[in-house]
Short mmCIF file of C-alpha atoms in Angstrom, two decimals:
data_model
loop_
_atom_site.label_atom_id
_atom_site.label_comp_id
_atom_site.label_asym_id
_atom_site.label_seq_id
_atom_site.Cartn_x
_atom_site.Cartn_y
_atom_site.Cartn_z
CA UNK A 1 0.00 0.00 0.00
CA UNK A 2 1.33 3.45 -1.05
CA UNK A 3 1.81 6.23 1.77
CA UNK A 4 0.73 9.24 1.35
CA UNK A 5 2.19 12.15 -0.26
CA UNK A 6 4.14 14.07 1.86
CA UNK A 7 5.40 17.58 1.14
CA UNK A 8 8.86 17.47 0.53
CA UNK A 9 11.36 19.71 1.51
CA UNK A 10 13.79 21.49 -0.64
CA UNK A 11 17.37 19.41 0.37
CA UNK A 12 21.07 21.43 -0.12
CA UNK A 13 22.28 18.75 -3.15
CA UNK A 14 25.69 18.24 -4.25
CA UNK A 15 26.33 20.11 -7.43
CA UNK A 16 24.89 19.07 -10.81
CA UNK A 17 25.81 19.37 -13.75
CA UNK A 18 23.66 20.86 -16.46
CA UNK A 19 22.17 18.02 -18.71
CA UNK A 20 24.34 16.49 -20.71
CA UNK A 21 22.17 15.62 -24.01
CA UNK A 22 21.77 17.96 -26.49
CA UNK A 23 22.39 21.36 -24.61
CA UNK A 24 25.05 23.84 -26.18
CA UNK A 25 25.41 26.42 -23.65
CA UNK A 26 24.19 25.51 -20.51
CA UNK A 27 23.70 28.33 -17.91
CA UNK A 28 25.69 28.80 -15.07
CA UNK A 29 24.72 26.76 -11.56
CA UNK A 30 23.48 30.31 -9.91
CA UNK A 31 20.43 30.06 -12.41
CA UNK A 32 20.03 26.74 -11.19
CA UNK A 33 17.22 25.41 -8.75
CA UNK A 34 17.04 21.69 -7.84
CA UNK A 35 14.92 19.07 -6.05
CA UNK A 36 15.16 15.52 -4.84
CA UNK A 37 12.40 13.00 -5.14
CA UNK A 38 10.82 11.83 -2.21
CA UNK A 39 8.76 9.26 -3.97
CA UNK A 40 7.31 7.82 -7.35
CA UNK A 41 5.53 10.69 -9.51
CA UNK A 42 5.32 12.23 -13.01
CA UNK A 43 7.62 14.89 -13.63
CA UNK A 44 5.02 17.42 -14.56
CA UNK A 45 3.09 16.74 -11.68
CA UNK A 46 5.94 16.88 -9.63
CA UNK A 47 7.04 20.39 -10.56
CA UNK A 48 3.54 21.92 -10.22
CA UNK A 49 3.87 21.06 -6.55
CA UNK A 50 7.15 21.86 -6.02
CA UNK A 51 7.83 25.00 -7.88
CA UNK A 52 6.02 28.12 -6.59
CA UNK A 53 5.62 31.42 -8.52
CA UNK A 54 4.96 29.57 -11.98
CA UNK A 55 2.03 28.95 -13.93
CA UNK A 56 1.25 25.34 -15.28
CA UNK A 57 2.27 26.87 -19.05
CA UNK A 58 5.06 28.66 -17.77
CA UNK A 59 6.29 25.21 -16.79
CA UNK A 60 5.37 23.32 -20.20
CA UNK A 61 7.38 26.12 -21.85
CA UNK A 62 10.55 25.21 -19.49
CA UNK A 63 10.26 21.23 -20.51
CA UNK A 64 9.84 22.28 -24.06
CA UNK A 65 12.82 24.26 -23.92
CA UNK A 66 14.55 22.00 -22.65
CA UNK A 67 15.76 23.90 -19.17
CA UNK A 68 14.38 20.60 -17.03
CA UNK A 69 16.47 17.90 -16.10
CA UNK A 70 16.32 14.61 -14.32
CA UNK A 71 19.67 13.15 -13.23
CA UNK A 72 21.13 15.51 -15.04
CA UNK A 73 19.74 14.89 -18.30
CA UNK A 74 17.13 17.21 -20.10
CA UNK A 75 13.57 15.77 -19.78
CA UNK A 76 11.15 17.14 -22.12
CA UNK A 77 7.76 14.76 -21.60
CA UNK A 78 5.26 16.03 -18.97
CA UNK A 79 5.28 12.20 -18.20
CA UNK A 80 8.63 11.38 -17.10
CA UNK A 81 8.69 8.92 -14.49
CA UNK A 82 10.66 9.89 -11.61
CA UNK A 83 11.75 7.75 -8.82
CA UNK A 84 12.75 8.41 -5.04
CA UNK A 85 16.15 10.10 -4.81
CA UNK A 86 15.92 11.52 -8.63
CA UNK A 87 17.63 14.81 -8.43
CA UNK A 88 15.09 17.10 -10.56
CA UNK A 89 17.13 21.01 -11.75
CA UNK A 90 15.45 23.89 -13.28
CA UNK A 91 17.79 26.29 -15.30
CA UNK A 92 16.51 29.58 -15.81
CA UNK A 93 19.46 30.78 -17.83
CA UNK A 94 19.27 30.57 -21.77
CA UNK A 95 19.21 27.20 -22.80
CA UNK A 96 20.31 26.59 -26.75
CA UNK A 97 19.25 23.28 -28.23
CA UNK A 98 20.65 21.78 -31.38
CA UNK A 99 19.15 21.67 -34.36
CA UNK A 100 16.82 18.56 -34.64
CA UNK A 101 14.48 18.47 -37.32
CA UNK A 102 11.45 16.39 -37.44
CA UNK A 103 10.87 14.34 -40.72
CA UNK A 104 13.93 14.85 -42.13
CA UNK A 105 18.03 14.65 -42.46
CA UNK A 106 20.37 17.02 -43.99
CA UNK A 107 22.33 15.17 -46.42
CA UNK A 108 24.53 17.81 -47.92
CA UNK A 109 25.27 22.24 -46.76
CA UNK A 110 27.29 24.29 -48.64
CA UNK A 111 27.21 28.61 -49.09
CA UNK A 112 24.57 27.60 -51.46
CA UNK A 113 22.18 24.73 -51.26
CA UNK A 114 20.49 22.25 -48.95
CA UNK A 115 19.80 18.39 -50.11
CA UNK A 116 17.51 16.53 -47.82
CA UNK A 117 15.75 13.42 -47.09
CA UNK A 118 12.10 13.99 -46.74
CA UNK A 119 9.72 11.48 -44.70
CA UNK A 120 6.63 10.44 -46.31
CA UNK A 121 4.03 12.65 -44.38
CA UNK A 122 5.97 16.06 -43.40
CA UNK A 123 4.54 18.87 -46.11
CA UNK A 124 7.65 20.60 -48.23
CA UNK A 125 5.89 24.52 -47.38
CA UNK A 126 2.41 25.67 -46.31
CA UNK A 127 0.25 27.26 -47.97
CA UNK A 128 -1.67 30.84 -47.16
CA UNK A 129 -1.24 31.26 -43.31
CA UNK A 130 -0.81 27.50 -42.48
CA UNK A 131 1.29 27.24 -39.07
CA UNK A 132 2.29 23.73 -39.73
CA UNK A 133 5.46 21.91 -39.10
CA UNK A 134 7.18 21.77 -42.64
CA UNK A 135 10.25 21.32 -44.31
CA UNK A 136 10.89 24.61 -45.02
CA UNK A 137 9.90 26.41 -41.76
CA UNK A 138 12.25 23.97 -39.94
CA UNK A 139 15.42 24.48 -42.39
CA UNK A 140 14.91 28.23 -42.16
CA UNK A 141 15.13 28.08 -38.21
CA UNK A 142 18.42 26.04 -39.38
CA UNK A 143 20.24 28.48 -41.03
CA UNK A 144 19.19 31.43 -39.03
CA UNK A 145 20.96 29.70 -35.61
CA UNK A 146 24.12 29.94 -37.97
CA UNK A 147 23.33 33.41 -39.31
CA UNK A 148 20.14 35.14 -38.02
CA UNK A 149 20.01 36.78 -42.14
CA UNK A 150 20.18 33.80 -43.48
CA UNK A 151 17.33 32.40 -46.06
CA UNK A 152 16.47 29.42 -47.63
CA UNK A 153 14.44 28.91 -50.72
CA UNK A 154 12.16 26.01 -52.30
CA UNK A 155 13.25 25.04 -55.65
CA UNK A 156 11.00 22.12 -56.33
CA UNK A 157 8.64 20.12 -54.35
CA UNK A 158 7.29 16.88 -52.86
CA UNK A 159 3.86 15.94 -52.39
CA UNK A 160 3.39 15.83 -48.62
CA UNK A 161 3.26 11.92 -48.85
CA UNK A 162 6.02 11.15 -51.15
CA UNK A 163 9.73 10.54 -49.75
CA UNK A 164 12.68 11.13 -50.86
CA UNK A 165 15.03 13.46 -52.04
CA UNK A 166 14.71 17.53 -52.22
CA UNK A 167 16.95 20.69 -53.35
CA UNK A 168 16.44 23.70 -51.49
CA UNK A 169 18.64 27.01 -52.08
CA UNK A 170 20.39 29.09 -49.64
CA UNK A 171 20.58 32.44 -51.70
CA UNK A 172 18.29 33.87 -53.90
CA UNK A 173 21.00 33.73 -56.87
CA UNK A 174 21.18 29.78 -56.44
CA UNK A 175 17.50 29.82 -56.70
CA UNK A 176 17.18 31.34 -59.85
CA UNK A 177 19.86 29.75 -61.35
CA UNK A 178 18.63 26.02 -60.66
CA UNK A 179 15.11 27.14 -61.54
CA UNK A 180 15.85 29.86 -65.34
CA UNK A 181 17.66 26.24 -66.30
CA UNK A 182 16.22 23.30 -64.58
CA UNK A 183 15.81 20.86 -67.41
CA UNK A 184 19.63 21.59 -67.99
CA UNK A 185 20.91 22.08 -64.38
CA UNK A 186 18.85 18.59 -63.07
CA UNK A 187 20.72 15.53 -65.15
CA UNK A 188 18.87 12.94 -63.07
CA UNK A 189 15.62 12.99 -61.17
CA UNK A 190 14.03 9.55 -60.62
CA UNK A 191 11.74 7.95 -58.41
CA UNK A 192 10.61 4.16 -56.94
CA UNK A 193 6.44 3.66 -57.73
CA UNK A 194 4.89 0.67 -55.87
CA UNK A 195 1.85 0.64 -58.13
CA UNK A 196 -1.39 -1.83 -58.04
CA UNK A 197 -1.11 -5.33 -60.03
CA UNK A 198 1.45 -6.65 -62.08
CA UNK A 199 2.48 -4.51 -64.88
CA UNK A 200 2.83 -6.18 -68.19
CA UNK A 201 4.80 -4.12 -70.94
CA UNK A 202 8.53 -3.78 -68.65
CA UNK A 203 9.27 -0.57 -69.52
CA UNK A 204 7.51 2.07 -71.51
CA UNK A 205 7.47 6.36 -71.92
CA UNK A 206 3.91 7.77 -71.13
CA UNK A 207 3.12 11.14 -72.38
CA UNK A 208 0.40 13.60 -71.96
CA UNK A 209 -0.89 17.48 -71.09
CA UNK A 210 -2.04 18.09 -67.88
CA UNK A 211 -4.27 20.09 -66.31
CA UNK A 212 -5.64 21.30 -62.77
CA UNK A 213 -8.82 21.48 -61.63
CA UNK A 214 -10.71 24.18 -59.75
CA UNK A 215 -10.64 21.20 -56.86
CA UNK A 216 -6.85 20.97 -57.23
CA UNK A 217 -6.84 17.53 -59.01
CA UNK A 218 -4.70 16.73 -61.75
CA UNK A 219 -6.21 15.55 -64.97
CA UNK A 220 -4.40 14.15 -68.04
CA UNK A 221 -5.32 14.67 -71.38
CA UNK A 222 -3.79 12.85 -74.71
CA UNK A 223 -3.31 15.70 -76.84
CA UNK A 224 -2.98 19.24 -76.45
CA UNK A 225 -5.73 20.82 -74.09
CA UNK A 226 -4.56 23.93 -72.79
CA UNK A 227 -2.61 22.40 -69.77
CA UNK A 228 1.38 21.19 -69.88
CA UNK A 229 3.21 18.40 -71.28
CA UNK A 230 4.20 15.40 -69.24
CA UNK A 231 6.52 12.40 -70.38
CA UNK A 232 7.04 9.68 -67.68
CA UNK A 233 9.88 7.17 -68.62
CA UNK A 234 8.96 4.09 -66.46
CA UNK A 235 10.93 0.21 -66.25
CA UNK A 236 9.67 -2.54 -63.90
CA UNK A 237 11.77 -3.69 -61.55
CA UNK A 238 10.10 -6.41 -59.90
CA UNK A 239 6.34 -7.31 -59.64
CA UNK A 240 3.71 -10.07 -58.59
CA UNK A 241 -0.04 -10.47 -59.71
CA UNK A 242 -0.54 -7.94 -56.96
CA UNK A 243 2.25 -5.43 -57.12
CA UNK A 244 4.91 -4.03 -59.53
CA UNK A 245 7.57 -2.16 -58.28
CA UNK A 246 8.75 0.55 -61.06
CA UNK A 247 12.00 3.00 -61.48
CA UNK A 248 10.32 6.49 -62.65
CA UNK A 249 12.43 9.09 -64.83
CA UNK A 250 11.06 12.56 -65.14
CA UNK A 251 11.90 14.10 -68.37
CA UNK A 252 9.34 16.89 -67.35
CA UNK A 253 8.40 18.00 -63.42
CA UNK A 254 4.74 18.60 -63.41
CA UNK A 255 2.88 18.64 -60.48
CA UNK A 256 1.16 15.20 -59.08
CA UNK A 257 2.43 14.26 -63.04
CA UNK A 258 3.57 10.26 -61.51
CA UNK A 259 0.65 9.73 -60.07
CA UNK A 260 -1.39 10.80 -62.87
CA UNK A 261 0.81 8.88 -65.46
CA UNK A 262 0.33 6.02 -63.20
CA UNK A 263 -3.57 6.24 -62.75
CA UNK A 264 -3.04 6.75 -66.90
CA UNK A 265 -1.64 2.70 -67.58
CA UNK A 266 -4.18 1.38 -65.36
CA UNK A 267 -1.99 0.81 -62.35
CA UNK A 268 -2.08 3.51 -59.81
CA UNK A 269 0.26 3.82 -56.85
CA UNK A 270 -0.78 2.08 -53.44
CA UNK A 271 -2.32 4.47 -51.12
CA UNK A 272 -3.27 6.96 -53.93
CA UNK A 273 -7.18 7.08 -53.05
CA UNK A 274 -7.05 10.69 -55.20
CA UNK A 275 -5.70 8.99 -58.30
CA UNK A 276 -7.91 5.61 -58.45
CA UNK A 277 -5.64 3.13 -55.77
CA UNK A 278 -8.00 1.04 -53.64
CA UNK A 279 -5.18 -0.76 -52.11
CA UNK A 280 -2.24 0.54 -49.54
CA UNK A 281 -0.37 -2.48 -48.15
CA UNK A 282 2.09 0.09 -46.27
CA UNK A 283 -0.09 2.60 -45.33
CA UNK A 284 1.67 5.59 -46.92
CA UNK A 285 1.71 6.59 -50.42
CA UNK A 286 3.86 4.07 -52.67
CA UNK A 287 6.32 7.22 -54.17
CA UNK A 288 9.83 7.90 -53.07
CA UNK A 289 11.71 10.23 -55.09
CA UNK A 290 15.21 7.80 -54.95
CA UNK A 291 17.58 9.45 -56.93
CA UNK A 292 18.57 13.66 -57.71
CA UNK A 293 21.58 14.27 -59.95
CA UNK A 294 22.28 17.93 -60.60
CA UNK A 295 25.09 21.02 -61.73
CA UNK A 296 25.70 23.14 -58.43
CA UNK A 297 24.38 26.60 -59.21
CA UNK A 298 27.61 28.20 -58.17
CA UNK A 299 30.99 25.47 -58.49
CA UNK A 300 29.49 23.97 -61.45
CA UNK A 301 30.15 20.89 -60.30
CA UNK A 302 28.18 17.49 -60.63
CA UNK A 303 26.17 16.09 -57.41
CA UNK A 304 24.41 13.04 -57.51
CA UNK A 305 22.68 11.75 -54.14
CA UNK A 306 20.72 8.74 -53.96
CA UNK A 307 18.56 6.89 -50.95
CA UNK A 308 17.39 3.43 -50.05
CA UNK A 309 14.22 2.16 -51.94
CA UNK A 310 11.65 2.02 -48.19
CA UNK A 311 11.45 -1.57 -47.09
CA UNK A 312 7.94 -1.08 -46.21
CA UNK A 313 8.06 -0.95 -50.53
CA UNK A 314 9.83 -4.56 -50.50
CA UNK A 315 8.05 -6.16 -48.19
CA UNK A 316 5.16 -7.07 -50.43
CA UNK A 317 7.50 -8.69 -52.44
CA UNK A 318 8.65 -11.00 -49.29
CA UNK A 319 11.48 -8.89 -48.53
CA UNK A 320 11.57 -8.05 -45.23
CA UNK A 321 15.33 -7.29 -45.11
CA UNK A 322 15.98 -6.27 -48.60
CA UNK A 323 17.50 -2.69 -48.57
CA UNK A 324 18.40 -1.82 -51.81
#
């Protein structure tokens, strides 16, 4: 049977060091103020009775910041179990955190570009006034730890549920200069399609004009119709009666233009309810965007980067290990 809570007393501790994960300049131990744990409890519960002169958001703000640690450590869920004789410390000195995006990793930096590695699920930039996490808005808070002037710019994008690779600039010159000559600058862009059913011709170039809708859909039209021209280079690479997996080269970069070449040959990509898929066997969408070979805006030099088809992609196949 549990006692019952006691109030617990505010003990002299030996010093402690500031937490020791991801913390780049800790403050000083005079902006520290620590506690002991008398018995069993969740941190945030524990703080709202031990800390006086602080609202419960004041206090969420500290975790989130990371200026709460346990042991010595930076705790950041309102959850965190403590046990008797945890040493709990508040700093109230500036706390800077490395960077640590969410849905993403920084392959390559330079004066002039970003490449990165985009989850399936986190959008590339918001539109209108949307406050949502995105690629963008986290690369931009980035650069501007580095230098607070610094900018970053989109010079193509991913659908929010497609993976894979993406170019962003650093300088507004870079920008234009990928996107004036973008058919010239990018020498490879190709993607991995898990589509629906086995696809019979093995390889094959799809071409067509498309079109958007007042809804926002995509629509693909076989001759000239007012919209732009598509082509969609496409070769299986491995397939069953349920499934083809396919290598995708864009000779143009149309928006939604895969999916809609796809929906085109009668075998649209898992998890793509918009563009006729009744089927998602890895509950995302079935398009990672594998390979991006381009001319640096500024060095003129050649950059290829290339990624891991998703196992979740494989695993239909009976792959469970396969990473390549």
């Amino acid at each position: 049977m549990r006692k019952p809570p006691r109030k617990s007393e505010r003990k002299p501790l030996p010093k402690q060091r500031p937490p020791q994960s991801n913390k780049a300049d800790a403050p000083s131990q005079d902006k520290m103020t620590r506690f002991q744990v008398d018995q069993p409890s969740e941190l945030m519960k524990f703080l709202l009775g031990h800390v006086t002169g602080k609202s419960r958001n004041a206090i969420k703000g500290m975790l989130a910041r990371g200026q709460v640690s346990v042991n010595g450590k930076a705790a950041t869920r309102h959850d965190h179990p403590l046990q008797a004789g945890d040493m709990v410390a508040l700093y109230y000195g500036k706390i800077v955190v490395d960077f640590q995006p969410v849905g993403l990793q920084i392959l390559h930096e330079d004066e002039a570009i970003l490449v990165i590695h985009k989850e399936a699920g986190l959008l590339s930039i918001a539109g209108g006034e949307e406050k949502e996490l995105t690629a963008y808005r986290q690369l931009m808070e980035h650069v501007r730890r580095k230098n607070p002037g610094g900018r970053v710019f989109v010079v193509h994008r991913l659908d929010r549920d497609t993976s894979g690779l993406m170019l962003f600039a650093k300088t507004g010159e870079a920008k234009q200069a990928l996107q004036n000559a973008w058919q010239e600058a990018v020498l490879e862009r190709s993607y991995i399609a898990l589509v629906e059913r086995q696809v019979k011709k093995t390889e094959g170039t799809i071409v067509s004009w498309l079109k958007e809708t007042k809804t926002f859909k995509m629509y693909s039209s076989p001759s000239p119709n007012g919209g732009q021209e598509a082509i969609t280079h496409y070769k299986v690479l491995q397939s069953s009666n349920d499934y083809s997996l396919l290598e995708v080269h864009l000779e143009t970069g149309r928006k939604n233009q895969i999916r809609v070449h796809m929906q085109d040959i009668g075998h649209p990509i898992v998890g793509d309810k918009k563009y006729g898929s009744r089927l998602n066997p890895i509950g995302r969408l079935g398009l990672h965007a594998r390979v991006l070979e381009f001319i640096h805006p500024e060095t003129g030099e050649t950059m290829r980067f290339e990624t891991p088809i998703p196992v979740k992609f494989l695993r239909v196949f009976g792959q469970p290990d396969a990473r390549s």
